[in-house]
Amino acid sequence: NAGVMQNPRHLVRRRGQEARLRCSPMKGHSHVYWYRQLPEEGLKFMVYLQKENIIDESGMPKERFSAEFPKEGPSILRIQQVVRGDSAAYFCASSPYREQGARNSPLHFGNGTRLTVT
Amino acid sequence: KQEVTQIPAALSVPEGENLVLNCSFTDSAIYNLQWFRQDPGKGLTSLLLIQSSQREQTSGRLNASLDKSSGRSTLYIAASQPGDSATYLCAVRRGGADGLTFGKGTHLIIQP
């Protein structure tokens, strides 16, 4: 049973380019969460999605960032016109339930995508 | 706004010692608290999850306690081993909210 799969593992983009990060949740999980970890900072919640719906995007920057979780295929975190400050590790997590950490249901994280903007 | 603080930021101890990692949070209205482990270049592994109504959880050599009223949690690691070397993260979930609030972690090194 594969875990949460994120790709690519490493992504290098020049300033102004677009970055697309993909996340395939664990089998049977329909809830996806994206977090960002900046150097020397803790993980910060960005967005929570269910299939075809954005439920909570309170942690998403207002501009250039968007996320989707289509009916078929992986969840995508898209960053347009990347800047150096976007360099970070982006983690995806999935859960079978809405409540993160519901009883007997810890959150499952992928290994992350490390984005470097040059 | 919920803030989570972990002390110490880094810790290095000889193998075999028992140790305690600390986590504090500013808003006691939490739904649950989780401890994670993060290895270099890897994702997070959930270690223990404590619901707000619970006082502690145990898994093997790990024991996590929660004092919600004082906004504190501790992770106790017994008989530490070099394989325990990692960054340990504490995260809380506010009731009704979807995102976890993480601390910056404690970077633990167990010397063989």
Coordinates of C-alpha atoms in Angstrom, one line a residue:
Chain A
N1 CA 0.0 0.0 0.0
A2 CA 1.9 3.0 -1.3
G3 CA 2.1 6.0 0.9
V4 CA 1.5 9.6 -0.1
M5 CA 3.5 10.2 -3.3
Q6 CA 4.8 13.6 -4.2
N7 CA 6.7 14.5 -7.3
P8 CA 9.0 15.8 -8.3
R9 CA 11.3 15.4 -5.2
H10 CA 13.4 18.4 -6.3
L11 CA 12.3 21.2 -8.6
V12 CA 14.5 24.1 -9.8
R13 CA 12.8 27.1 -11.4
R14 CA 14.1 30.5 -12.5
R15 CA 12.4 33.6 -11.2
G16 CA 9.2 34.2 -13.2
Q17 CA 8.6 30.6 -14.2
E18 CA 5.7 28.4 -13.0
A19 CA 6.1 25.5 -10.6
R20 CA 3.7 22.6 -10.5
L21 CA 3.8 20.2 -7.5
R22 CA 1.9 17.0 -7.6
C23 CA 0.6 14.9 -4.7
S24 CA -1.2 11.5 -4.9
P25 CA -2.8 10.7 -1.6
M26 CA -2.8 7.3 0.0
K27 CA -5.3 4.8 -1.5
G28 CA -8.7 5.4 0.0
H29 CA -7.9 9.0 1.2
S30 CA -10.0 11.7 -0.2
H31 CA -8.7 14.6 1.9
V32 CA -5.5 16.4 1.0
Y33 CA -3.5 19.1 2.9
W34 CA -0.6 21.1 1.7
Y35 CA 2.0 22.6 4.0
R36 CA 5.1 24.7 3.3
Q37 CA 8.3 24.5 5.3
L38 CA 10.6 27.5 4.9
P39 CA 14.3 27.3 5.9
E40 CA 14.6 27.6 9.7
E41 CA 10.8 27.8 10.0
G42 CA 8.1 25.4 11.1
L43 CA 5.6 23.9 8.7
K44 CA 2.8 26.2 7.8
F45 CA -0.6 25.1 6.7
M46 CA -1.6 26.3 3.2
V47 CA -4.7 24.6 2.0
Y48 CA -7.1 21.7 2.6
L49 CA -8.9 20.1 -0.3
Q50 CA -11.4 17.3 -0.9
K51 CA -12.1 15.9 -4.4
E52 CA -13.1 18.8 -6.6
N53 CA -13.4 21.2 -3.6
I54 CA -11.2 23.7 -1.8
I55 CA -12.4 23.5 1.8
D56 CA -9.9 25.8 3.6
E57 CA -7.3 28.0 1.9
S58 CA -6.7 30.3 4.8
G59 CA -2.9 29.6 4.6
M60 CA -2.5 30.3 0.9
P61 CA -0.8 33.5 -0.3
K62 CA -3.5 35.6 -2.0
E63 CA -1.6 35.8 -5.3
R64 CA 0.3 33.4 -7.5
F65 CA -0.6 30.3 -5.6
S66 CA -3.5 27.9 -6.4
A67 CA -4.4 24.3 -5.6
E68 CA -6.7 21.8 -7.1
F69 CA -7.7 18.2 -6.4
P70 CA -9.6 16.9 -9.4
K71 CA -12.0 14.0 -9.5
E72 CA -9.3 12.0 -11.3
G73 CA -5.6 12.3 -10.8
P74 CA -3.3 13.9 -8.2
S75 CA -3.7 17.1 -6.3
I76 CA -1.7 20.0 -7.8
L77 CA -0.2 23.0 -6.1
R78 CA 0.6 25.6 -8.7
I79 CA 2.9 28.6 -8.1
Q80 CA 3.0 31.2 -10.9
Q81 CA 5.8 33.6 -11.5
V82 CA 7.9 32.1 -8.8
V83 CA 10.2 34.4 -6.7
R84 CA 13.2 33.5 -4.5
G85 CA 11.1 33.6 -1.4
D86 CA 9.1 30.7 -2.7
S87 CA 12.1 28.4 -2.2
A88 CA 11.0 25.9 0.4
A89 CA 9.9 22.3 1.0
Y90 CA 6.3 21.7 0.1
F91 CA 4.6 18.8 1.9
C92 CA 1.4 17.1 1.1
A93 CA -0.6 15.0 3.6
S94 CA -3.7 12.9 3.3
S95 CA -6.3 11.5 5.5
P96 CA -9.4 9.4 5.1
Y97 CA -11.4 11.8 7.3
R98 CA -11.9 15.5 7.4
E99 CA -10.6 15.7 11.0
Q100 CA -6.9 15.6 10.9
G101 CA -5.8 13.3 13.7
A102 CA -9.2 11.7 14.1
R103 CA -9.1 8.8 16.4
N104 CA -6.9 6.1 14.9
S105 CA -6.3 8.2 11.9
P106 CA -3.1 10.1 12.0
L107 CA -2.1 12.3 9.1
H108 CA 0.1 10.7 6.5
F109 CA 2.8 12.9 4.9
G110 CA 4.7 12.6 1.7
N111 CA 8.4 13.1 1.4
G112 CA 7.9 16.6 0.0
T113 CA 9.0 18.6 -3.0
R114 CA 12.0 20.8 -2.5
L115 CA 11.6 23.9 -4.7
T116 CA 14.6 26.0 -5.4
V117 CA 14.1 29.3 -7.2
T118 CA 17.2 30.7 -8.8
Chain B
K1 CA -3.5 33.3 16.9
Q2 CA -2.1 29.9 18.0
E3 CA 1.6 29.8 18.5
V4 CA 3.6 26.6 19.3
T5 CA 7.0 26.7 20.9
Q6 CA 9.4 23.8 21.3
I7 CA 12.2 23.7 23.7
P8 CA 15.1 22.9 23.3
A9 CA 15.7 23.7 19.7
A10 CA 18.5 21.2 19.6
L11 CA 19.6 18.4 22.0
S12 CA 22.6 16.0 21.9
V13 CA 22.8 13.2 24.4
P14 CA 24.7 9.9 24.8
E15 CA 22.9 6.7 23.8
G16 CA 20.9 5.1 26.6
E17 CA 19.7 8.3 28.3
N18 CA 16.1 9.1 28.9
L19 CA 15.1 12.5 27.6
V20 CA 12.2 14.9 27.5
L21 CA 11.2 17.2 24.7
N22 CA 8.9 20.1 25.5
C23 CA 6.1 21.8 23.6
S24 CA 3.9 24.7 24.6
F25 CA 1.0 26.3 22.9
T26 CA -0.7 29.7 23.5
D27 CA -4.4 28.8 22.9
S28 CA -5.6 25.9 25.0
A29 CA -8.8 25.4 22.9
I30 CA -7.2 22.6 20.9
Y31 CA -8.8 19.6 19.4
N32 CA -5.8 17.4 19.5
L33 CA -2.0 17.4 19.7
Q34 CA 0.4 15.3 17.6
W35 CA 4.1 14.5 17.8
F36 CA 5.9 13.8 14.5
R37 CA 9.3 12.8 13.6
Q38 CA 11.1 14.2 10.5
D39 CA 14.2 12.7 9.1
P40 CA 16.5 14.7 6.8
G41 CA 15.1 15.0 3.3
K42 CA 12.0 13.0 4.3
G43 CA 8.4 13.6 5.2
L44 CA 6.9 13.5 8.6
T45 CA 6.0 10.3 10.5
S46 CA 3.2 10.5 13.1
L47 CA 4.4 9.2 16.4
L48 CA 1.7 9.9 18.9
L49 CA -1.7 11.6 18.8
I50 CA -3.4 12.9 22.0
Q51 CA -7.0 13.9 21.9
S52 CA -7.9 17.0 24.0
S53 CA -9.8 14.8 26.5
Q54 CA -6.7 12.6 27.0
R55 CA -3.8 13.1 29.4
E56 CA -1.2 10.8 27.7
Q57 CA -0.4 8.3 25.0
T58 CA 2.3 5.7 24.9
S59 CA 3.9 3.8 22.0
G60 CA 6.9 1.6 22.8
R61 CA 9.7 3.8 24.3
L62 CA 7.7 6.9 23.6
N63 CA 5.3 8.6 26.0
A64 CA 3.5 11.9 25.3
S65 CA 1.6 13.8 27.9
L66 CA -0.8 16.7 27.5
D67 CA -1.8 19.4 30.0
K68 CA -4.3 21.4 28.0
S69 CA -5.1 23.9 30.7
S70 CA -1.5 25.0 31.0
G71 CA -0.8 24.7 27.3
R72 CA 2.0 22.1 27.6
S73 CA 2.9 18.7 26.2
T74 CA 6.0 16.6 26.7
L75 CA 7.5 13.8 24.7
Y76 CA 9.4 11.3 26.8
I77 CA 11.9 9.0 25.1
A78 CA 13.2 6.1 27.1
A79 CA 16.6 4.4 26.6
S80 CA 17.5 6.6 23.6
Q81 CA 19.2 5.0 20.6
P82 CA 21.1 6.5 17.7
G83 CA 18.2 5.6 15.4
D84 CA 16.1 8.1 17.4
S85 CA 18.2 11.0 15.9
A86 CA 15.8 13.2 14.0
T87 CA 13.8 16.4 14.3
Y88 CA 10.7 16.0 16.5
L89 CA 7.8 18.3 15.7
C90 CA 4.8 19.1 17.9
A91 CA 1.5 20.2 16.2
V92 CA -1.8 21.2 17.5
R93 CA -5.2 21.4 15.8
R94 CA -7.7 24.0 16.9
G95 CA -11.2 22.7 17.2
G96 CA -13.2 23.5 14.0
A97 CA -10.1 24.4 12.0
D98 CA -8.6 22.3 9.4
G99 CA -4.9 23.2 9.5
L100 CA -2.3 22.0 12.1
T101 CA -0.1 24.6 13.8
F102 CA 3.4 23.3 14.1
G103 CA 6.4 24.2 16.3
K104 CA 9.8 24.6 14.8
G105 CA 10.9 21.3 16.2
T106 CA 13.7 19.9 18.4
H107 CA 16.7 18.6 16.5
L108 CA 17.8 15.5 18.5
I109 CA 21.1 13.8 18.1
I110 CA 21.8 10.6 20.0
Q111 CA 25.5 9.9 20.2
P112 CA 26.5 6.2 19.9

